[in-house]
Each structure stands twice: as C-alpha cells, then as structure tokens.
Amino acid sequence: QVQLVESGGGLVQAGGSLRLSCAASGRTFSRLSMGWFRQGSGKEREFVATMHWSGSSTMYADSVKGRFTISRDNARNTVYLQMNSLKPEDTAVYYCAAASRVYSSTPREYDYWGQGTQVTVSS
C-alpha cells in the first residue's frame, strides 16, 4: 500500500509559477513510477507528466512541454511538479499517482492516487 499526499496548490496569476509536491509513504519509493494528472471542472482526468522509477526517463503532455518539469527526490520520498508560465487553461485539481513497475501516461495503469490539490490560474 502507498499513501500519497499532495501540497503546493493555490491561486496564481497567468504567467506565474507554482511547485507541487507529493510525499509518498508505505512502499519503496525508488521502485515506483510517479505521475501527475489533472482534472478540470467538467473534464476527464488527463495526463500531465510522469517519471520512470529509475529517474532516467520522463514524459510530458504536449500542452505542458517546456513549461512543467517533473522531478523526484528518493531520499525524501517526494515527487515534484514545477509549473512555470501558467495559463488559465492549467486550472484543475492536480493528482499525484504511483505505479509499480509500469511507466505510462494512462491513468488506469496507476495503482495509487493522492487526494488532489487545486491549482487556479487567473487571467
């Protein structure tokens, strides 16, 4: 079992930055691929970014490439999402997710989910 707790969401103006954090507990963090997903109001949950459990590979949604960066600190059992040049369309609840031995952009491949943190970008 893995517990995930996100933090760092909030209200920011367009063009601003936020850094989301996700603290994991309960299983060996270094064996988990970690992903970020988001769900806007009335929309389906969508992929944002993921990092391979080895830390050697990352994937990003086209909509965030060049603006968002995923990183992990295995010593702190934490994954981060640095979000720069934020746009109003980035407004959503952001979820951290963990997958054991799977490296994927598909939500159903992830076994564990956090409770989400709200990000609101004003124009």
PDB file of C-alpha atoms in Angstrom:
ATOM      1  CA  GLN A   1       0.000   0.000   0.000  1.00  0.00           C
ATOM      2  CA  VAL A   2       1.164   3.517  -0.820  1.00  0.00           C
ATOM      3  CA  GLN A   3      -0.102   6.760   0.648  1.00  0.00           C
ATOM      4  CA  LEU A   4       0.313   9.950  -1.369  1.00  0.00           C
ATOM      5  CA  VAL A   5      -0.186  13.474  -0.096  1.00  0.00           C
ATOM      6  CA  GLU A   6      -0.026  16.456  -2.453  1.00  0.00           C
ATOM      7  CA  SER A   7       0.665  20.035  -1.477  1.00  0.00           C
ATOM      8  CA  GLY A   8       1.573  23.330  -3.088  1.00  0.00           C
ATOM      9  CA  GLY A   9      -1.573  24.198  -4.988  1.00  0.00           C
ATOM     10  CA  GLY A  10      -3.121  27.627  -4.879  1.00  0.00           C
ATOM     11  CA  LEU A  11      -4.177  30.699  -6.810  1.00  0.00           C
ATOM     12  CA  VAL A  12      -1.699  32.310  -9.183  1.00  0.00           C
ATOM     13  CA  GLN A  13      -1.881  34.854 -11.979  1.00  0.00           C
ATOM     14  CA  ALA A  14      -1.286  33.845 -15.570  1.00  0.00           C
ATOM     15  CA  GLY A  15       2.421  33.722 -16.287  1.00  0.00           C
ATOM     16  CA  GLY A  16       3.232  32.805 -12.716  1.00  0.00           C
ATOM     17  CA  SER A  17       4.725  29.659 -11.214  1.00  0.00           C
ATOM     18  CA  LEU A  18       3.854  27.028  -8.641  1.00  0.00           C
ATOM     19  CA  ARG A  19       5.624  23.937  -7.393  1.00  0.00           C
ATOM     20  CA  LEU A  20       3.554  20.952  -6.384  1.00  0.00           C
ATOM     21  CA  SER A  21       4.919  18.321  -4.038  1.00  0.00           C
ATOM     22  CA  CYS A  22       3.768  14.773  -3.425  1.00  0.00           C
ATOM     23  CA  ALA A  23       5.035  12.885  -0.409  1.00  0.00           C
ATOM     24  CA  ALA A  24       4.837   9.102  -0.580  1.00  0.00           C
ATOM     25  CA  SER A  25       4.884   6.523   2.175  1.00  0.00           C
ATOM     26  CA  GLY A  26       4.252   2.840   2.589  1.00  0.00           C
ATOM     27  CA  ARG A  27       6.396   1.239  -0.101  1.00  0.00           C
ATOM     28  CA  THR A  28       9.846   1.547  -1.568  1.00  0.00           C
ATOM     29  CA  PHE A  29       9.604   4.838  -3.371  1.00  0.00           C
ATOM     30  CA  SER A  30      12.512   4.109  -5.690  1.00  0.00           C
ATOM     31  CA  ARG A  31      10.543   1.239  -7.263  1.00  0.00           C
ATOM     32  CA  LEU A  32       7.587   3.419  -8.185  1.00  0.00           C
ATOM     33  CA  SER A  33       6.987   5.390 -11.338  1.00  0.00           C
ATOM     34  CA  MET A  34       5.412   8.666 -10.312  1.00  0.00           C
ATOM     35  CA  GLY A  35       2.971  10.653 -12.357  1.00  0.00           C
ATOM     36  CA  TRP A  36       0.963  13.837 -12.253  1.00  0.00           C
ATOM     37  CA  PHE A  37      -2.529  14.076 -13.691  1.00  0.00           C
ATOM     38  CA  ARG A  38      -5.129  16.819 -13.617  1.00  0.00           C
ATOM     39  CA  GLN A  39      -8.879  17.176 -13.888  1.00  0.00           C
ATOM     40  CA  GLY A  40     -10.577  20.413 -14.795  1.00  0.00           C
ATOM     41  CA  SER A  41     -14.176  21.148 -13.933  1.00  0.00           C
ATOM     42  CA  GLY A  42     -16.444  19.030 -16.110  1.00  0.00           C
ATOM     43  CA  LYS A  43     -13.500  17.360 -17.808  1.00  0.00           C
ATOM     44  CA  GLU A  44     -11.932  13.930 -17.717  1.00  0.00           C
ATOM     45  CA  ARG A  45      -8.732  13.302 -15.844  1.00  0.00           C
ATOM     46  CA  GLU A  46      -5.757  13.875 -18.118  1.00  0.00           C
ATOM     47  CA  PHE A  47      -2.087  13.040 -18.084  1.00  0.00           C
ATOM     48  CA  VAL A  48       0.397  15.788 -17.258  1.00  0.00           C
ATOM     49  CA  ALA A  49       3.802  14.204 -16.613  1.00  0.00           C
ATOM     50  CA  THR A  50       5.463  11.046 -15.404  1.00  0.00           C
ATOM     51  CA  MET A  51       8.911   9.910 -14.344  1.00  0.00           C
ATOM     52  CA  HIS A  52      10.288   6.362 -14.636  1.00  0.00           C
ATOM     53  CA  TRP A  53      11.106   4.702 -11.306  1.00  0.00           C
ATOM     54  CA  SER A  54      14.806   4.893 -12.205  1.00  0.00           C
ATOM     55  CA  GLY A  55      14.559   8.614 -12.800  1.00  0.00           C
ATOM     56  CA  SER A  56      16.097   8.101 -16.238  1.00  0.00           C
ATOM     57  CA  SER A  57      13.059   8.998 -18.324  1.00  0.00           C
ATOM     58  CA  THR A  58      10.225  11.479 -18.296  1.00  0.00           C
ATOM     59  CA  MET A  59       7.138  12.043 -20.405  1.00  0.00           C
ATOM     60  CA  TYR A  60       5.014  15.162 -20.688  1.00  0.00           C
ATOM     61  CA  ALA A  61       1.695  16.054 -22.206  1.00  0.00           C
ATOM     62  CA  ASP A  62       2.126  18.274 -25.244  1.00  0.00           C
ATOM     63  CA  SER A  63       0.155  21.015 -23.521  1.00  0.00           C
ATOM     64  CA  VAL A  64       2.769  21.390 -20.752  1.00  0.00           C
ATOM     65  CA  LYS A  65       6.037  20.608 -22.537  1.00  0.00           C
ATOM     66  CA  GLY A  66       8.597  23.308 -21.970  1.00  0.00           C
ATOM     67  CA  ARG A  67       6.624  24.786 -19.073  1.00  0.00           C
ATOM     68  CA  PHE A  68       6.343  21.978 -16.490  1.00  0.00           C
ATOM     69  CA  THR A  69       9.129  19.855 -15.046  1.00  0.00           C
ATOM     70  CA  ILE A  70       8.733  16.671 -13.021  1.00  0.00           C
ATOM     71  CA  SER A  71      11.459  15.634 -10.619  1.00  0.00           C
ATOM     72  CA  ARG A  72      11.908  13.290  -7.691  1.00  0.00           C
ATOM     73  CA  ASP A  73      13.948  13.084  -4.518  1.00  0.00           C
ATOM     74  CA  ASN A  74      14.198   9.463  -3.461  1.00  0.00           C
ATOM     75  CA  ALA A  75      15.837  10.418  -0.168  1.00  0.00           C
ATOM     76  CA  ARG A  76      12.714  12.402   0.726  1.00  0.00           C
ATOM     77  CA  ASN A  77      10.213  10.028  -0.951  1.00  0.00           C
ATOM     78  CA  THR A  78       8.864  13.037  -2.784  1.00  0.00           C
ATOM     79  CA  VAL A  79       7.996  13.905  -6.365  1.00  0.00           C
ATOM     80  CA  TYR A  80       7.644  17.478  -7.572  1.00  0.00           C
ATOM     81  CA  LEU A  81       5.966  19.273 -10.421  1.00  0.00           C
ATOM     82  CA  GLN A  82       7.443  22.666 -11.194  1.00  0.00           C
ATOM     83  CA  MET A  83       4.912  24.655 -13.211  1.00  0.00           C
ATOM     84  CA  ASN A  84       6.047  27.811 -14.976  1.00  0.00           C
ATOM     85  CA  SER A  85       4.325  30.179 -17.399  1.00  0.00           C
ATOM     86  CA  LEU A  86       0.976  29.081 -16.081  1.00  0.00           C
ATOM     87  CA  LYS A  87      -2.123  29.647 -18.187  1.00  0.00           C
ATOM     88  CA  PRO A  88      -5.795  29.830 -17.213  1.00  0.00           C
ATOM     89  CA  GLU A  89      -6.328  26.513 -19.004  1.00  0.00           C
ATOM     90  CA  ASP A  90      -3.989  24.879 -16.491  1.00  0.00           C
ATOM     91  CA  THR A  91      -6.651  25.400 -13.830  1.00  0.00           C
ATOM     92  CA  ALA A  92      -7.557  21.983 -12.411  1.00  0.00           C
ATOM     93  CA  VAL A  93      -7.238  19.652  -9.488  1.00  0.00           C
ATOM     94  CA  TYR A  94      -3.800  18.077  -9.760  1.00  0.00           C
ATOM     95  CA  TYR A  95      -3.317  14.495  -8.638  1.00  0.00           C
ATOM     96  CA  CYS A  96      -0.164  12.603  -7.850  1.00  0.00           C
ATOM     97  CA  ALA A  97      -0.156   8.899  -8.727  1.00  0.00           C
ATOM     98  CA  ALA A  98       2.177   5.940  -8.285  1.00  0.00           C
ATOM     99  CA  ALA A  99       2.637   2.817 -10.365  1.00  0.00           C
ATOM    100  CA  SER A 100       4.670  -0.244  -9.546  1.00  0.00           C
ATOM    101  CA  ARG A 101       6.954  -1.302 -12.413  1.00  0.00           C
ATOM    102  CA  VAL A 102       4.844   0.497 -15.001  1.00  0.00           C
ATOM    103  CA  TYR A 103       5.873   3.589 -16.920  1.00  0.00           C
ATOM    104  CA  SER A 104       2.782   5.020 -18.518  1.00  0.00           C
ATOM    105  CA  SER A 105       0.710   8.088 -19.310  1.00  0.00           C
ATOM    106  CA  THR A 106      -2.534   6.147 -18.844  1.00  0.00           C
ATOM    107  CA  PRO A 107      -4.401   6.769 -15.586  1.00  0.00           C
ATOM    108  CA  ARG A 108      -5.663   3.194 -15.292  1.00  0.00           C
ATOM    109  CA  GLU A 109      -2.077   1.912 -15.126  1.00  0.00           C
ATOM    110  CA  TYR A 110      -1.584   3.686 -11.796  1.00  0.00           C
ATOM    111  CA  ASP A 111      -2.370   1.875  -8.583  1.00  0.00           C
ATOM    112  CA  TYR A 112      -2.267   4.641  -6.001  1.00  0.00           C
ATOM    113  CA  TRP A 113      -3.610   8.176  -6.002  1.00  0.00           C
ATOM    114  CA  GLY A 114      -3.428  11.211  -3.787  1.00  0.00           C
ATOM    115  CA  GLN A 115      -6.385  13.327  -2.782  1.00  0.00           C
ATOM    116  CA  GLY A 116      -5.532  16.142  -5.184  1.00  0.00           C
ATOM    117  CA  THR A 117      -4.589  19.785  -4.840  1.00  0.00           C
ATOM    118  CA  GLN A 118      -6.367  22.681  -6.519  1.00  0.00           C
ATOM    119  CA  VAL A 119      -4.477  24.936  -8.908  1.00  0.00           C
ATOM    120  CA  THR A 120      -6.278  28.034 -10.120  1.00  0.00           C
ATOM    121  CA  VAL A 121      -4.732  30.358 -12.682  1.00  0.00           C
ATOM    122  CA  SER A 122      -6.392  33.739 -13.092  1.00  0.00           C
ATOM    123  CA  SER A 123      -6.204  35.733 -16.308  1.00  0.00           C
TER     124      SER A 123
END
